[in-house]
Short mmCIF file of C-alpha atoms and ligand atoms in Angstrom, two decimals:
data_model
loop_
_atom_site.label_atom_id
_atom_site.label_comp_id
_atom_site.label_asym_id
_atom_site.label_seq_id
_atom_site.Cartn_x
_atom_site.Cartn_y
_atom_site.Cartn_z
CA UNK A 153 -25.25 12.41 18.15
CA UNK A 154 -21.34 12.12 18.82
CA UNK A 155 -20.71 12.34 15.85
CA UNK A 156 -22.62 15.59 15.23
CA UNK A 157 -20.95 17.24 19.21
CA UNK A 158 -18.08 16.27 17.11
CA UNK A 159 -18.58 18.30 14.26
CA UNK A 160 -20.78 21.40 16.02
CA UNK A 161 -17.13 21.22 18.22
CA UNK A 162 -14.81 21.19 14.66
CA UNK A 163 -16.88 23.82 13.80
CA UNK A 164 -17.09 26.00 16.11
CA UNK A 165 -12.90 25.44 16.29
CA UNK A 166 -12.55 26.85 13.11
CA UNK A 167 -15.16 29.46 13.33
CA UNK A 168 -12.71 30.73 16.43
CA UNK A 169 -9.08 29.86 14.70
CA UNK A 170 -10.35 31.92 11.80
CA UNK A 171 -10.92 34.36 13.96
CA UNK A 172 -8.10 35.00 16.49
CA UNK A 173 -5.64 34.85 12.48
CA UNK A 174 -8.73 37.93 11.52
CA UNK A 175 -7.86 39.46 14.55
CA UNK A 176 -4.40 39.62 14.87
CA UNK A 177 -3.87 37.36 17.88
CA UNK A 178 -1.54 34.36 18.07
CA UNK A 179 -2.15 30.77 18.52
CA UNK A 180 0.23 28.78 19.76
CA UNK A 181 3.64 29.95 22.13
CA UNK A 182 6.20 31.35 18.04
CA UNK A 183 7.67 35.10 19.08
CA UNK A 184 8.04 35.65 15.94
CA UNK A 185 5.35 37.58 14.88
CA UNK A 186 6.28 37.69 11.19
CA UNK A 187 2.07 37.32 9.25
CA UNK A 188 -0.82 36.79 10.67
CA UNK A 189 -2.05 33.11 9.93
CA UNK A 190 -4.80 31.94 6.40
CA UNK A 191 -7.69 30.94 7.46
CA UNK A 192 -7.94 27.55 7.61
CA UNK A 193 -10.63 25.48 5.82
CA UNK A 194 -13.27 24.20 7.71
CA UNK A 195 -12.25 20.82 9.27
CA UNK A 196 -15.00 18.94 8.21
CA UNK A 197 -15.50 17.38 4.28
CA UNK A 198 -18.77 17.69 2.77
CA UNK A 199 -21.03 14.83 3.35
CA UNK A 200 -20.58 11.80 -0.18
CA UNK A 201 -24.71 10.17 -0.07
CA UNK A 202 -24.12 6.91 -1.71
CA UNK A 203 -27.90 5.65 -2.69
CA UNK A 204 -29.19 1.60 -2.42
CA UNK A 205 -32.02 0.14 -2.62
CA UNK A 206 -32.82 -3.28 -0.74
CA UNK A 207 -35.13 -5.25 -2.33
CA UNK A 208 -36.97 -8.36 -0.84
CA UNK A 209 -39.42 -11.28 -1.01
CA UNK A 210 -41.69 -10.04 0.85
CA UNK A 211 -45.02 -7.63 0.86
CA UNK A 212 -43.98 -3.83 1.74
CA UNK A 213 -43.56 -3.81 6.44
CA UNK A 214 -44.79 -7.26 6.11
CA UNK A 215 -45.20 -8.56 10.06
CA UNK A 216 -41.70 -9.75 10.91
CA UNK A 217 -39.57 -10.01 7.95
CA UNK A 218 -40.98 -7.43 5.49
CA UNK A 219 -40.17 -5.98 9.41
CA UNK A 220 -36.67 -7.22 9.39
CA UNK A 221 -35.89 -4.93 6.40
CA UNK A 222 -37.15 -2.06 6.98
CA UNK A 223 -35.25 -2.24 10.58
CA UNK A 224 -32.49 -3.10 8.36
CA UNK A 225 -31.62 -0.37 6.04
CA UNK A 226 -33.00 1.69 9.04
CA UNK A 227 -29.66 1.10 11.68
CA UNK A 228 -27.53 1.59 8.14
CA UNK A 229 -29.07 5.06 8.16
CA UNK A 230 -28.55 5.94 10.94
CA UNK A 231 -25.10 3.99 11.60
CA UNK A 232 -23.35 5.72 8.57
CA UNK A 233 -24.84 9.22 9.07
CA UNK A 234 -26.93 9.40 6.68
CA UNK A 235 -24.20 8.80 4.52
CA UNK A 236 -25.28 5.33 3.19
CA UNK A 237 -28.62 6.15 2.10
CA UNK A 238 -31.37 2.55 1.71
CA UNK A 239 -34.27 2.20 0.02
CA UNK A 240 -36.83 -0.58 0.97
CA UNK A 241 -38.74 -2.59 -2.02
CA UNK A 242 -41.36 -4.25 -1.23
CA UNK A 243 -41.91 -8.16 -3.28
CA UNK A 244 -43.25 -6.18 -6.17
CA UNK A 245 -42.80 -2.52 -5.84
CA UNK A 246 -39.70 -2.98 -7.74
CA UNK A 247 -39.51 -6.25 -8.87
CA UNK A 248 -41.22 -9.87 -8.78
CA UNK A 249 -40.62 -11.55 -4.42
CA UNK A 250 -38.89 -14.27 -6.28
CA UNK A 251 -36.76 -11.82 -8.97
CA UNK A 252 -34.67 -9.82 -5.63
CA UNK A 253 -32.40 -12.30 -5.76
CA UNK A 254 -32.01 -12.45 -9.19
CA UNK A 255 -31.86 -7.64 -9.13
CA UNK A 256 -29.49 -7.85 -7.14
CA UNK A 257 -26.74 -9.93 -8.63
CA UNK A 258 -26.96 -8.00 -11.98
CA UNK A 259 -26.78 -4.93 -9.62
CA UNK A 260 -30.48 -3.69 -10.98
CA UNK A 261 -30.35 -2.99 -6.84
CA UNK A 262 -27.10 -3.10 -4.42
CA UNK A 263 -29.13 -5.22 -1.81
CA UNK A 264 -31.82 -7.50 -1.19
CA UNK A 265 -33.18 -9.11 2.19
CA UNK A 266 -35.21 -13.09 1.73
CA UNK A 267 -33.82 -16.42 2.96
CA UNK A 268 -32.13 -18.62 0.72
CA UNK A 269 -34.02 -21.70 0.15
CA UNK A 270 -36.55 -19.42 -2.05
CA UNK A 271 -33.10 -20.02 -4.21
CA UNK A 272 -32.43 -24.05 -4.11
CA UNK A 273 -33.51 -23.75 -8.37
CA UNK A 274 -29.74 -21.63 -8.88
CA UNK A 275 -27.86 -23.74 -6.28
CA UNK A 276 -29.36 -26.48 -3.69
CA UNK A 277 -26.72 -25.65 -0.95
CA UNK A 278 -28.42 -22.08 -0.65
CA UNK A 279 -31.52 -24.21 1.52
CA UNK A 280 -29.43 -25.76 4.25
CA UNK A 281 -28.16 -21.47 5.38
CA UNK A 282 -32.56 -21.19 5.57
CA UNK A 283 -33.44 -24.26 7.55
CA UNK A 284 -33.05 -27.75 7.39
CA UNK A 285 -35.72 -30.73 9.00
CA UNK A 286 -34.35 -31.43 11.99
CA UNK A 287 -31.33 -29.15 11.18
CA UNK A 288 -30.10 -27.49 14.30
CA UNK A 289 -32.63 -24.01 16.02
CA UNK A 290 -31.61 -20.11 16.35
CA UNK A 291 -28.84 -20.51 18.32
CA UNK A 292 -26.93 -23.93 16.52
CA UNK A 293 -27.18 -21.57 12.97
CA UNK A 294 -26.26 -18.90 14.74
CA UNK A 295 -23.29 -20.47 16.03
CA UNK A 296 -22.56 -22.84 12.49
CA UNK A 297 -23.17 -20.07 10.99
CA UNK A 298 -20.29 -17.61 12.08
CA UNK A 299 -18.02 -19.39 14.47
CA UNK A 300 -18.30 -22.95 12.61
CA UNK A 301 -17.22 -22.63 9.05
CA UNK A 302 -21.36 -22.23 8.15
CA UNK A 303 -20.67 -17.85 6.23
CA UNK A 304 -17.49 -19.22 4.43
CA UNK A 305 -19.91 -21.78 3.24
CA UNK A 306 -22.06 -19.62 2.44
CA UNK A 307 -20.37 -16.99 0.50
CA UNK A 308 -19.01 -19.68 -1.92
CA UNK A 309 -21.95 -20.70 -2.75
CA UNK A 310 -23.10 -17.96 -3.97
CA UNK A 311 -19.87 -16.19 -5.05
CA UNK A 312 -20.72 -17.27 -9.10
CA UNK A 313 -24.05 -15.24 -8.53
CA UNK A 314 -21.99 -12.12 -7.86
CA UNK A 315 -23.27 -11.98 -4.12
CA UNK A 316 -22.41 -11.64 -0.65
CA UNK A 317 -25.14 -13.19 1.72
CA UNK A 318 -25.25 -12.06 6.06
CA UNK A 319 -27.95 -13.79 7.71
CA UNK A 320 -30.70 -10.93 8.67
CA UNK A 321 -33.25 -12.06 11.13
CA UNK A 322 -34.77 -15.59 12.03
CA UNK A 323 -37.75 -17.07 13.28
CA UNK A 324 -36.72 -19.35 15.73
CA UNK A 325 -37.73 -22.55 16.06
CA UNK A 326 -41.45 -22.95 13.91
CA UNK A 327 -44.75 -24.69 14.19
CA UNK A 328 -45.54 -28.20 12.70
CA UNK A 329 -48.56 -26.36 11.34
CA UNK A 330 -52.54 -25.88 10.99
CA UNK A 331 -55.38 -28.54 10.32
CA UNK A 332 -58.50 -29.54 9.95
CA UNK A 333 -58.01 -33.26 10.32
CA UNK A 334 -56.17 -35.26 13.17
CA UNK A 335 -52.71 -36.19 12.84
CA UNK A 336 -52.67 -39.90 14.71
CA UNK A 337 -49.59 -41.16 12.53
CA UNK A 338 -48.18 -41.77 10.15
CA UNK A 339 -50.83 -42.31 7.50
CA UNK A 340 -53.08 -39.51 7.64
CA UNK A 341 -50.20 -37.41 5.61
CA UNK A 342 -51.29 -40.08 2.79
CA UNK A 343 -53.51 -37.58 0.53
CA UNK A 344 -52.76 -34.64 2.26
CA UNK A 345 -52.72 -30.88 0.32
CA UNK A 346 -50.62 -28.64 2.37
CA UNK A 347 -48.99 -25.48 1.42
CA UNK A 348 -45.53 -26.78 2.54
CA UNK A 349 -41.65 -25.81 1.11
CA UNK A 350 -38.87 -26.90 0.17
CA UNK A 351 -37.42 -29.89 1.79
CA UNK A 352 -40.13 -29.96 4.03
CA UNK A 353 -41.97 -30.75 1.16
CA UNK A 354 -40.29 -33.48 0.36
CA UNK A 355 -40.16 -34.97 3.13
CA UNK A 356 -44.29 -34.75 3.00
CA UNK A 357 -44.25 -36.24 -0.36
CA UNK A 358 -42.34 -39.17 1.84
CA UNK A 359 -45.28 -39.56 3.42
CA UNK A 360 -47.39 -40.07 0.72
CA UNK A 361 -48.57 -36.78 1.11
CA UNK A 362 -48.72 -33.84 -1.36
CA UNK A 363 -46.89 -30.26 -1.27
CA UNK A 364 -48.01 -27.88 -2.23
CA UNK A 365 -46.40 -24.26 -3.34
CA UNK A 366 -49.24 -21.06 -3.04
CA UNK A 367 -48.35 -17.74 -2.68
CA UNK A 368 -48.15 -15.68 0.91
CA UNK A 369 -51.17 -13.71 -0.19
CA UNK A 370 -53.18 -16.39 -1.39
CA UNK A 371 -53.18 -19.31 1.83
CA UNK A 372 -56.02 -18.32 3.74
CA UNK A 373 -58.00 -18.72 0.89
CA UNK A 374 -57.01 -22.15 -0.73
CA UNK A 375 -57.09 -23.24 2.86
CA UNK A 376 -60.52 -21.87 3.51
CA UNK A 377 -61.55 -22.87 0.10
CA UNK A 378 -59.93 -26.61 0.46
CA UNK A 379 -57.76 -25.97 -2.66
CA UNK A 380 -55.17 -27.57 0.82
CA UNK A 381 -55.82 -29.22 3.47
CA UNK A 382 -53.71 -27.49 5.86
CA UNK A 383 -50.62 -25.26 5.72
CA UNK A 384 -47.94 -24.26 7.81
CA UNK A 385 -46.17 -20.43 7.78
CA UNK A 386 -44.19 -19.89 10.85
CA UNK A 387 -45.12 -19.17 14.13
CA UNK A 388 -47.65 -18.16 16.41
CA UNK A 389 -46.94 -14.10 16.40
CA UNK A 390 -46.71 -14.27 11.97
CA UNK A 391 -49.76 -17.13 11.85
CA UNK A 392 -51.85 -15.45 14.37
CA UNK A 393 -52.11 -12.47 11.63
CA UNK A 394 -52.15 -14.49 8.38
CA UNK A 395 -55.65 -15.40 10.87
CA UNK A 396 -55.17 -18.75 10.35
CA UNK A 397 -57.51 -20.81 13.22
CA UNK A 398 -60.05 -18.92 11.17
CA UNK A 399 -60.05 -21.74 8.63
CA UNK A 400 -58.81 -24.24 10.82
CA UNK A 401 -59.01 -26.14 13.85
CA UNK A 402 -55.62 -27.80 14.36
CA UNK A 403 -52.33 -26.21 15.38
CA UNK A 404 -49.13 -28.27 15.85
CA UNK A 405 -45.80 -28.47 17.05
CA UNK A 406 -43.32 -28.86 16.84
CA UNK A 407 -41.74 -27.79 13.41
CA UNK A 408 -40.01 -30.17 12.86
CA UNK A 409 -39.55 -28.83 9.11
CA UNK A 410 -37.80 -25.77 9.86
CA UNK A 411 -35.75 -25.48 13.66
CA UNK A 412 -33.90 -22.21 13.58
CA UNK A 413 -34.88 -20.56 9.78
CA UNK A 414 -32.46 -17.79 8.97
CA UNK A 415 -33.77 -14.27 6.78
CA UNK A 416 -30.97 -13.38 5.00
CA UNK A 417 -29.46 -10.37 2.91
CA UNK A 418 -27.54 -10.44 -0.14
CA UNK A 419 -25.91 -7.42 -1.36
CA UNK A 420 -24.29 -7.30 -5.18
CA UNK A 421 -20.38 -7.65 -4.25
CA UNK A 422 -19.07 -5.17 -6.86
CA UNK A 423 -21.26 -2.03 -5.38
CA UNK A 424 -19.85 -3.63 -1.97
CA UNK A 425 -16.19 -3.33 -2.26
CA UNK A 426 -16.96 0.00 -3.84
CA UNK A 427 -17.96 1.52 0.06
CA UNK A 428 -15.17 2.93 2.15
CA UNK A 429 -13.69 0.19 4.54
CA UNK A 430 -16.75 1.91 7.55
CA UNK A 431 -19.34 1.29 5.72
CA UNK A 432 -19.21 -1.75 4.95
CA UNK A 433 -18.19 -1.84 8.23
CA UNK A 434 -20.93 -0.73 8.50
CA UNK A 435 -23.48 -3.25 6.95
CA UNK A 436 -22.18 -6.43 7.85
CA UNK A 437 -22.21 -4.90 11.78
CA UNK A 438 -26.07 -3.62 10.87
CA UNK A 439 -27.25 -6.81 10.23
CA UNK A 440 -25.64 -8.88 12.42
CA UNK A 441 -28.31 -6.94 14.42
CA UNK A 442 -31.03 -7.00 12.92
CA UNK A 443 -30.20 -10.51 13.07
CA UNK A 444 -30.18 -10.51 16.43
CA UNK A 445 -33.74 -7.72 16.52
CA UNK A 446 -36.08 -10.99 14.26
CA UNK A 447 -34.89 -13.91 16.82
CA UNK A 448 -35.96 -11.30 19.80
CA UNK A 449 -39.80 -9.74 18.27
CA UNK A 450 -40.41 -13.35 17.54
CA UNK A 451 -39.46 -15.28 20.82
CA UNK A 452 -41.62 -12.21 22.64
CA UNK A 453 -44.03 -12.25 21.03
CA UNK A 454 -44.89 -16.06 19.63
CA UNK A 455 -45.93 -17.44 23.55
CA UNK A 456 -48.44 -14.46 23.57
CA UNK A 457 -49.43 -15.05 20.53
CA UNK A 458 -50.49 -18.77 21.27
CA UNK A 459 -52.13 -17.86 24.09
CA UNK A 460 -53.93 -15.81 22.52
CA UNK A 461 -54.93 -17.84 20.86
CA UNK A 462 -56.31 -21.25 22.82
CA UNK A 463 -57.76 -18.91 24.86
CA UNK A 464 -60.03 -16.57 22.84
CA UNK A 465 -60.23 -17.86 19.63
CA UNK A 466 -60.66 -21.86 20.46
CA UNK A 467 -57.47 -23.63 17.84
CA UNK A 468 -56.73 -27.19 19.98
CA UNK A 469 -52.91 -27.29 20.55
CA UNK A 470 -51.68 -30.13 19.39
CA UNK A 471 -48.71 -31.75 19.53
CA UNK A 472 -46.91 -34.76 16.70
CA UNK A 473 -47.38 -38.59 18.03
CA UNK A 474 -43.67 -39.85 18.96
CA UNK A 475 -44.06 -42.39 15.63
CA UNK A 476 -45.16 -39.45 13.29
CA UNK A 477 -41.88 -38.20 14.34
CA UNK A 478 -39.54 -41.17 14.32
CA UNK A 479 -41.04 -41.37 10.75
CA UNK A 480 -40.70 -38.15 9.49
CA UNK A 481 -37.28 -37.85 10.39
CA UNK A 482 -36.27 -41.50 9.32
CA UNK A 483 -37.66 -38.97 5.26
CA UNK A 484 -35.89 -36.05 6.07
CA UNK A 485 -32.57 -38.46 5.93
CA UNK A 486 -33.65 -39.68 2.82
CA UNK A 487 -34.81 -36.30 1.37
CA UNK A 488 -30.96 -34.53 2.72
CA UNK A 489 -28.91 -37.33 1.40
CA UNK A 490 -31.03 -36.94 -2.41
CA UNK A 491 -30.68 -33.65 -2.20
CA UNK A 492 -27.07 -33.75 -2.15
CA UNK A 493 -26.09 -36.25 -4.29
CA UNK A 494 -25.71 -35.16 -7.36
CA UNK A 495 -24.32 -31.51 -6.08
CA UNK A 496 -20.80 -31.42 -4.81
CA UNK A 497 -21.03 -28.18 -2.92
CA UNK A 498 -24.53 -29.15 -1.23
CA UNK A 499 -23.00 -32.13 -0.61
CA UNK A 500 -19.70 -30.32 0.80
CA UNK A 501 -22.23 -27.83 2.44
CA UNK A 502 -24.08 -31.14 3.98
CA UNK A 503 -21.46 -32.56 5.83
CA UNK A 504 -20.45 -28.98 7.68
CA UNK A 505 -23.98 -28.71 8.97
CA UNK A 506 -24.01 -32.65 10.19
CA UNK A 507 -20.47 -32.46 11.36
CA UNK A 508 -22.01 -29.08 13.70
CA UNK A 509 -25.00 -30.58 14.83
CA UNK A 510 -23.69 -33.48 16.13
CA UNK A 511 -21.10 -31.74 18.19
CA UNK A 512 -24.26 -28.42 19.23
CA UNK A 513 -26.13 -32.00 19.87
CA UNK A 514 -24.10 -33.37 22.19
CA UNK A 515 -22.85 -29.94 24.07
CA UNK A 516 -26.17 -28.93 24.20
CA UNK A 517 -26.89 -31.98 26.32
CA UNK A 518 -25.37 -31.47 29.01
CA UNK A 519 -26.46 -27.39 28.04
CA UNK A 520 -29.37 -26.35 27.20
CA UNK A 521 -31.33 -30.06 27.53
CA UNK A 522 -29.70 -29.84 30.85
CA UNK A 523 -30.55 -26.34 32.31
CA UNK A 524 -34.49 -26.94 30.80
CA UNK A 525 -35.53 -30.21 32.97
CA UNK A 526 -35.34 -28.79 35.59
CA UNK A 527 -37.57 -26.73 35.36
CA UNK A 528 -39.83 -30.62 34.54
CA1 LIG B 654 -42.35 -21.84 7.70
#
């Protein structure tokens, strides 16, 4: 708006100057009336529009996650006053969802939106920038990434793919998942077929379960038909939209496996370098705003949908027993140590993560934890 007003003003000023020149009026205080000033060129150059494609791992306009990608594109379009136009493609519209990373790496698209744990097969260290079982929550992840050295490590991890990563959203603490049998001891995970991706899936395997990979669109049917016994997804708002309450009875918390999952955008390095400096800053700042937006959406909506499912749909809310959590935490530690054992970059990232978490936990004892304990 301000830019438009400024442009209008400049345009008007330009016209006034030209009119003054044409009429022979002298502008300023010069006494020498030799010749009328020549009409000036318009002060504003015509806008040059740069067009980018954003490929995503989500179905088009998928609640919160896909909407976050839409939001990011909209922010860039508006903040750049239309000079950088980003067109969003849902998973499968331009390239399949899990080919988004390669598409941006190779320059087929200039920008992508997803979650870093999808790329664990290409770079094991990537998992630490999405979700770590018993790792940092949203506040901790943002603090580690933006102010604790995490971004430099993430950039190092993606550099060989010609990509620049940026945090672009966070789900907050996820739920533990949907089950059709109660989890009373760690033994109850034995033989359990659960849809749970990434490091969390490896932890389940250590507990004797089987981690099944299902694409988002297949989970509901697989749970209904008994192909899987349980699934995790995100949190109450997203899970309500997926309808899991219709096919599973128990809803467990907390999401020990994804305590603050980071969504990402990744930008092709050459495309970014080709932008003028102000548009580079627009991309970075819009992504920070989108990161904030997604966390706030999740935090604002989750409790409403949780209550709705419990009171209207008969969902039974259950907390994982303490001894189950202790066992899962031990298995998680083993999984993480095994993950970094053969990959120096993962080891470096894990060490930074652990050191940051140690300090974050110590500070939270006298800040967040102490504060929440005031409410009993
Ligand atoms: Ca999840």
